[in-house]
mmCIF file of C-alpha atoms in Angstrom:
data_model
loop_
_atom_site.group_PDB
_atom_site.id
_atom_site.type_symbol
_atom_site.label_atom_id
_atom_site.label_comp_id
_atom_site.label_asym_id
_atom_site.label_seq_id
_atom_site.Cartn_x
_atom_site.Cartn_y
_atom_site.Cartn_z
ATOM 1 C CA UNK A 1 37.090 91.092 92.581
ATOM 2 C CA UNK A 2 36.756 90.643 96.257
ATOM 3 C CA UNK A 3 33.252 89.239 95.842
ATOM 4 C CA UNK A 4 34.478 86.611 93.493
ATOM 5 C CA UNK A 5 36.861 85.154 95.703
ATOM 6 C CA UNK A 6 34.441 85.062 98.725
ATOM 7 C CA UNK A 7 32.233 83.421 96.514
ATOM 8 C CA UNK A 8 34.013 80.108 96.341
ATOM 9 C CA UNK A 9 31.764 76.808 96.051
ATOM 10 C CA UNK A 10 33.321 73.963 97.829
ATOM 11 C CA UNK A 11 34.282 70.810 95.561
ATOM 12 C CA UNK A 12 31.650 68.419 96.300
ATOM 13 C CA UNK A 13 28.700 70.906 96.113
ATOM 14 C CA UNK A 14 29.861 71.759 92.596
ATOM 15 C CA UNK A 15 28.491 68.562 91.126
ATOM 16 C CA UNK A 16 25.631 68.912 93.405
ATOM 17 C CA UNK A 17 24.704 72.002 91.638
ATOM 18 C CA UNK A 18 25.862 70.848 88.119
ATOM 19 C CA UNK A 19 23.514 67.337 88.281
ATOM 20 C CA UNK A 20 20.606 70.574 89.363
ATOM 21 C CA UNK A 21 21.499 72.440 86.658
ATOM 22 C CA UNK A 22 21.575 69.831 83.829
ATOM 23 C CA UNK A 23 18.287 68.272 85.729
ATOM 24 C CA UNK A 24 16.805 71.993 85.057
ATOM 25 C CA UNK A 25 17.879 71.806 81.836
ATOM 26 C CA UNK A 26 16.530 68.421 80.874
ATOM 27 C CA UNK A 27 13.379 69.504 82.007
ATOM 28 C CA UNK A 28 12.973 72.660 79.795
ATOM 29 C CA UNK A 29 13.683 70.341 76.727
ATOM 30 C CA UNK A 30 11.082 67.907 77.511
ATOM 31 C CA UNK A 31 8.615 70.425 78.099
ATOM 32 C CA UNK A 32 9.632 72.231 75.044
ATOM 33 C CA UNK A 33 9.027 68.691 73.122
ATOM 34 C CA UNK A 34 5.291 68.438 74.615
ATOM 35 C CA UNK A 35 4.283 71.239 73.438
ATOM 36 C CA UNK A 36 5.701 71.151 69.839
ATOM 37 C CA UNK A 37 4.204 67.821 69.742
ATOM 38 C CA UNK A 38 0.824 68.866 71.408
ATOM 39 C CA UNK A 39 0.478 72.261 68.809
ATOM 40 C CA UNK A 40 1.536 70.585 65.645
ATOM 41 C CA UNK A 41 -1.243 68.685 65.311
ATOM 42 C CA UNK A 42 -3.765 71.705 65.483
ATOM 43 C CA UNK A 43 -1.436 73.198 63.207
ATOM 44 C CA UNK A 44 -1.706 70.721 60.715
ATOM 45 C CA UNK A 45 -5.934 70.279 60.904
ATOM 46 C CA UNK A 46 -5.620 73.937 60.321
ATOM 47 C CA UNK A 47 -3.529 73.939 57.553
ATOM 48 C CA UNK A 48 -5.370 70.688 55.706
ATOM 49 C CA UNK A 49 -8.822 73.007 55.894
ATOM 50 C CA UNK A 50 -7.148 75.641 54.428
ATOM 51 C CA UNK A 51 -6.109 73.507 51.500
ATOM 52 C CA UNK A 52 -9.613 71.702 51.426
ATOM 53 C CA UNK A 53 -11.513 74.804 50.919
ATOM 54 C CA UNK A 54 -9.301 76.480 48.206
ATOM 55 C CA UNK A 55 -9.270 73.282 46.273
ATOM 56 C CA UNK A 56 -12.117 74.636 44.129
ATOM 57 C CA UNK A 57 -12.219 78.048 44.636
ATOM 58 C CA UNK A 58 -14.922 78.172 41.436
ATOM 59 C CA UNK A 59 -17.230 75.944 42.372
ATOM 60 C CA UNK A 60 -19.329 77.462 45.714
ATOM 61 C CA UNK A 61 -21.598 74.595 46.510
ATOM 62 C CA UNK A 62 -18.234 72.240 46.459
ATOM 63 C CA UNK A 63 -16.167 74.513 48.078
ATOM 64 C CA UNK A 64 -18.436 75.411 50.906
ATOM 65 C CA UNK A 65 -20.028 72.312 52.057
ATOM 66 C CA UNK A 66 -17.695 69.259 50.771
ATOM 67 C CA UNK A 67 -14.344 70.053 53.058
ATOM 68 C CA UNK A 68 -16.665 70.507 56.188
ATOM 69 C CA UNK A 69 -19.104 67.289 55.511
ATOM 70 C CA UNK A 70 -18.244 63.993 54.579
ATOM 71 C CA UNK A 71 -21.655 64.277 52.509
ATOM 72 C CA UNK A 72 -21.234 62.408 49.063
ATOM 73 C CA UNK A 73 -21.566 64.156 45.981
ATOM 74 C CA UNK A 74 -22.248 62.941 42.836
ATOM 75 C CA UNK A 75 -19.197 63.748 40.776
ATOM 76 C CA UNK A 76 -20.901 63.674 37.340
ATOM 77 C CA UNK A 77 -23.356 66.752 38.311
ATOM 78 C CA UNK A 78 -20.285 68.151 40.326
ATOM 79 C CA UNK A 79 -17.719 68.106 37.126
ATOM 80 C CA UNK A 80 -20.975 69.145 34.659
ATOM 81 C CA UNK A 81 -21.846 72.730 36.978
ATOM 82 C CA UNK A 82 -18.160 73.374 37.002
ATOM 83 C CA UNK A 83 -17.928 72.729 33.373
ATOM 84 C CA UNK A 84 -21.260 75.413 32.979
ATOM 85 C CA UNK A 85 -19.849 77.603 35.327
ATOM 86 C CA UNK A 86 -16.471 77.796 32.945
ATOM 87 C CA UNK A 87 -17.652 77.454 29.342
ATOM 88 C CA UNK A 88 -20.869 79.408 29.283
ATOM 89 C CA UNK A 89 -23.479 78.717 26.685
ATOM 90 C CA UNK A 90 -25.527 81.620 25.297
ATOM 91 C CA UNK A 91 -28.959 82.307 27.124
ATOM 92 C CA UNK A 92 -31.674 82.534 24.504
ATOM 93 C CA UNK A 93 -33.744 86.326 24.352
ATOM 94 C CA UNK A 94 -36.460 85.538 26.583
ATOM 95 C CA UNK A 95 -34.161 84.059 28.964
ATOM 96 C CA UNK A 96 -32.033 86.563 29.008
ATOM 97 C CA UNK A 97 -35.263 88.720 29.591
ATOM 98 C CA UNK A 98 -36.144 86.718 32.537
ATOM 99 C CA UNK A 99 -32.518 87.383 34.000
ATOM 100 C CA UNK A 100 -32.839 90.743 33.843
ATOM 101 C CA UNK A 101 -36.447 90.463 35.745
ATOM 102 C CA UNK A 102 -34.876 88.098 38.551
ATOM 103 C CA UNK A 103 -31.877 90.189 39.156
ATOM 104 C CA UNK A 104 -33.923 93.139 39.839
ATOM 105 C CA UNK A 105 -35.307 91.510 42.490
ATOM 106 C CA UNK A 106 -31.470 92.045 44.047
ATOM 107 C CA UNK A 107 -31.696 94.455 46.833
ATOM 108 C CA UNK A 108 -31.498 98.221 46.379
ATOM 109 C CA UNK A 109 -28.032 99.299 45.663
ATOM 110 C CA UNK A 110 -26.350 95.369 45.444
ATOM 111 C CA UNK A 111 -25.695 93.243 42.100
ATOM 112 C CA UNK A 112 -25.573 89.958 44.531
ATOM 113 C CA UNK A 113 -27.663 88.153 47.131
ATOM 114 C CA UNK A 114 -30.718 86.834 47.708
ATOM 115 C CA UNK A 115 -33.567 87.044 45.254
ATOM 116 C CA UNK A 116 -36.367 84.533 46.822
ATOM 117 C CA UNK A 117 -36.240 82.750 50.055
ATOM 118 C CA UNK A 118 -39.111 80.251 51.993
ATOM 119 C CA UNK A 119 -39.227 77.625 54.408
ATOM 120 C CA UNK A 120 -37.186 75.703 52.047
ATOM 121 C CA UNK A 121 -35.072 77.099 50.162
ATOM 122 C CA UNK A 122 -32.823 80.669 49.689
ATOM 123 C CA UNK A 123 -32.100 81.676 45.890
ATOM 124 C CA UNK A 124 -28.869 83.640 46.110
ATOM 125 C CA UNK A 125 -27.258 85.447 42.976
ATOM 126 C CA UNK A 126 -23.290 85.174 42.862
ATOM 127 C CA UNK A 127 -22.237 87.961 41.049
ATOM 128 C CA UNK A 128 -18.559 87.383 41.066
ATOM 129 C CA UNK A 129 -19.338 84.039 39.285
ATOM 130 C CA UNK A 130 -22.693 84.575 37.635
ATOM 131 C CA UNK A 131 -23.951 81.773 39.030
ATOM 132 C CA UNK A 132 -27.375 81.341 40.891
ATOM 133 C CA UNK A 133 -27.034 79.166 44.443
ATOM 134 C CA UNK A 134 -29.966 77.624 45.937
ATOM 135 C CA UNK A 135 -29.359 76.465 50.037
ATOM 136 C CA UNK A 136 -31.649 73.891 50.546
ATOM 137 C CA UNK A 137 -33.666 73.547 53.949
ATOM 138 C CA UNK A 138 -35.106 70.180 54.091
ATOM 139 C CA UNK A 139 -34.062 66.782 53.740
ATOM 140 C CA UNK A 140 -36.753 66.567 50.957
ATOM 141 C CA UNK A 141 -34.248 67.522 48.401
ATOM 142 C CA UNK A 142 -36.651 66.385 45.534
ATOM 143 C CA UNK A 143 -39.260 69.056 46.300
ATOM 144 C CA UNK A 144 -37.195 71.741 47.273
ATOM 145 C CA UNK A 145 -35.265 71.460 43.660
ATOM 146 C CA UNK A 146 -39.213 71.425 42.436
ATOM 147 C CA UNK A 147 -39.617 74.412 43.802
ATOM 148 C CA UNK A 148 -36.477 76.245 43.207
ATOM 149 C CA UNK A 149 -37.173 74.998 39.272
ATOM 150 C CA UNK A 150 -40.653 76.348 39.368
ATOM 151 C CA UNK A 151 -39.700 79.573 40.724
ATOM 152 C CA UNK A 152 -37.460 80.682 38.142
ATOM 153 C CA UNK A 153 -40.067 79.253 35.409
ATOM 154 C CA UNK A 154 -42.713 81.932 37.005
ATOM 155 C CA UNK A 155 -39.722 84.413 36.282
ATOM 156 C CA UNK A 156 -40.242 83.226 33.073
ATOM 157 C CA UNK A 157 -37.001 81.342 32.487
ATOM 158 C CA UNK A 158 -37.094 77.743 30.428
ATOM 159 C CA UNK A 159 -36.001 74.828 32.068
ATOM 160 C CA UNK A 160 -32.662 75.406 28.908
ATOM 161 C CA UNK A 161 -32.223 78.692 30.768
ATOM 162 C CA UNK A 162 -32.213 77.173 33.990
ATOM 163 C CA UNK A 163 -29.408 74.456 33.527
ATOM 164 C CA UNK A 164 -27.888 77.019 31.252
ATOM 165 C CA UNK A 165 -27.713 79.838 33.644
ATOM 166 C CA UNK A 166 -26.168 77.617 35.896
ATOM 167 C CA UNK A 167 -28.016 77.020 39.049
ATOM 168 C CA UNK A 168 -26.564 74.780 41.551
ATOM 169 C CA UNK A 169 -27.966 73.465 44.301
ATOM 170 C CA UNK A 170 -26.589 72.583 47.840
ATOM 171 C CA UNK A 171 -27.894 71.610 51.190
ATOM 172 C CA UNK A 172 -27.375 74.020 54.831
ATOM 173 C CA UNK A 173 -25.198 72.391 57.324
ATOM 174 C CA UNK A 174 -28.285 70.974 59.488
ATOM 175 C CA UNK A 175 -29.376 68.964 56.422
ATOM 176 C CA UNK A 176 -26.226 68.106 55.693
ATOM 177 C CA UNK A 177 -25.895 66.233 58.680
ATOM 178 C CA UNK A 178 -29.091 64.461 58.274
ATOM 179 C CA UNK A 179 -28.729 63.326 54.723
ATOM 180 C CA UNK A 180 -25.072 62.455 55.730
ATOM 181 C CA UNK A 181 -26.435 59.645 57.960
ATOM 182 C CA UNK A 182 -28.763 58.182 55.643
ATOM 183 C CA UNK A 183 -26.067 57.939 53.047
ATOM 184 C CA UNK A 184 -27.691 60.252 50.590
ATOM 185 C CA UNK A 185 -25.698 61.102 47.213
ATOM 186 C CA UNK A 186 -26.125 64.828 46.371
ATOM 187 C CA UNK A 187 -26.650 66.236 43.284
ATOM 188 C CA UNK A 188 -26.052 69.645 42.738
ATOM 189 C CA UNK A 189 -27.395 70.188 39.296
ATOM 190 C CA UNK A 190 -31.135 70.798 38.676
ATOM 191 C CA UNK A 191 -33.363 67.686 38.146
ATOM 192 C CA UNK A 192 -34.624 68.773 34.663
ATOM 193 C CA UNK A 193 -30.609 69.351 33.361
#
């Protein structure tokens, strides 16, 4: 108790510390604002790629490349591989021969990856979605569809069994960027389908 009275601040350097105080005070809640203001936005661009990329959780090509490119896609082929992906049509015998052939080309031990790669192109099986993906490697789109088409057709798939299976088609990020800039519409179906 003795402290407490010998601890007496006179009158007029009361409101000298009080205006400090409230000055110190003032300061922590503007700094507070700046930075609420500062990491909101971050949060935000984190939370809008998070809703891009589950938009279409079915449809890999879409859902990997469209949210991270402003590359167009052509809506028709995108709507038609979703629809194949979703309401599958029968594969005739020898097609479904052919399947069997290709996805023994899996590797050892794994029902999914990649079944033929080159310069071009990968060929990736998706076995949560039966679906075949082909990244593209070249801004020659054209040809590298050729290719992918004439691969499975040495497998000894039809070009029926290849829109049928589905295979969908989408370009790597480097390409992406390329096409992107010379305003190049993608489609990710097959030529032939």
């Amino acid at each position: 108790m003795s402290i407490m009275k010998n601890f007496q601040i006179p009158k007029g350097k009361r409101e000298y510390y009080f205006v400090i105080l409230l000055a110190f005070i003032l300061v922590l809640v503007i700094i507070s604002i700046a930075y609420i203001l500062i990491a909101q936005p971050q949060q935000n661009q984190t939370t809008n790629t998070t809703v891009q990329t589950t938009v279409s959780p079915t449809s890999i090509p879409v859902s990997i490349i469209q949210p991270n490119t402003p590359l167009k896609w052509n809506p028709q082929s995108s709507r038609t591989f979703l629809q194949k992906e979703e309401q599958r049509t029968p594969l005739s015998s020898s097609d479904s021969q052919a399947k069997a052939r290709i996805l023994q080309l899996l590797p050892a031990g794994q029902n999914y990856g990649t079944v033929y790669s080159s310069q071009n192109i990968t060929i990736e099986y998706i076995q949560a979605l039966d679906i075949f993906e082909v990244e593209i490697f070249t801004i020659n789109v054209a040809n590298a569809k050729i290719e992918a088409e004439n691969w499975f057709m040495q497998q000894g798939m039809s070009q029926a069994g290849i829109c049928t299976l589905p295979v969908g088609f989408y370009p790597d990020s480097a390409t992406a960027s390329i096409l992107i800039e010379s305003d190049y519409v993608f489609n990710e179906l097959p030529d032939g389908c």
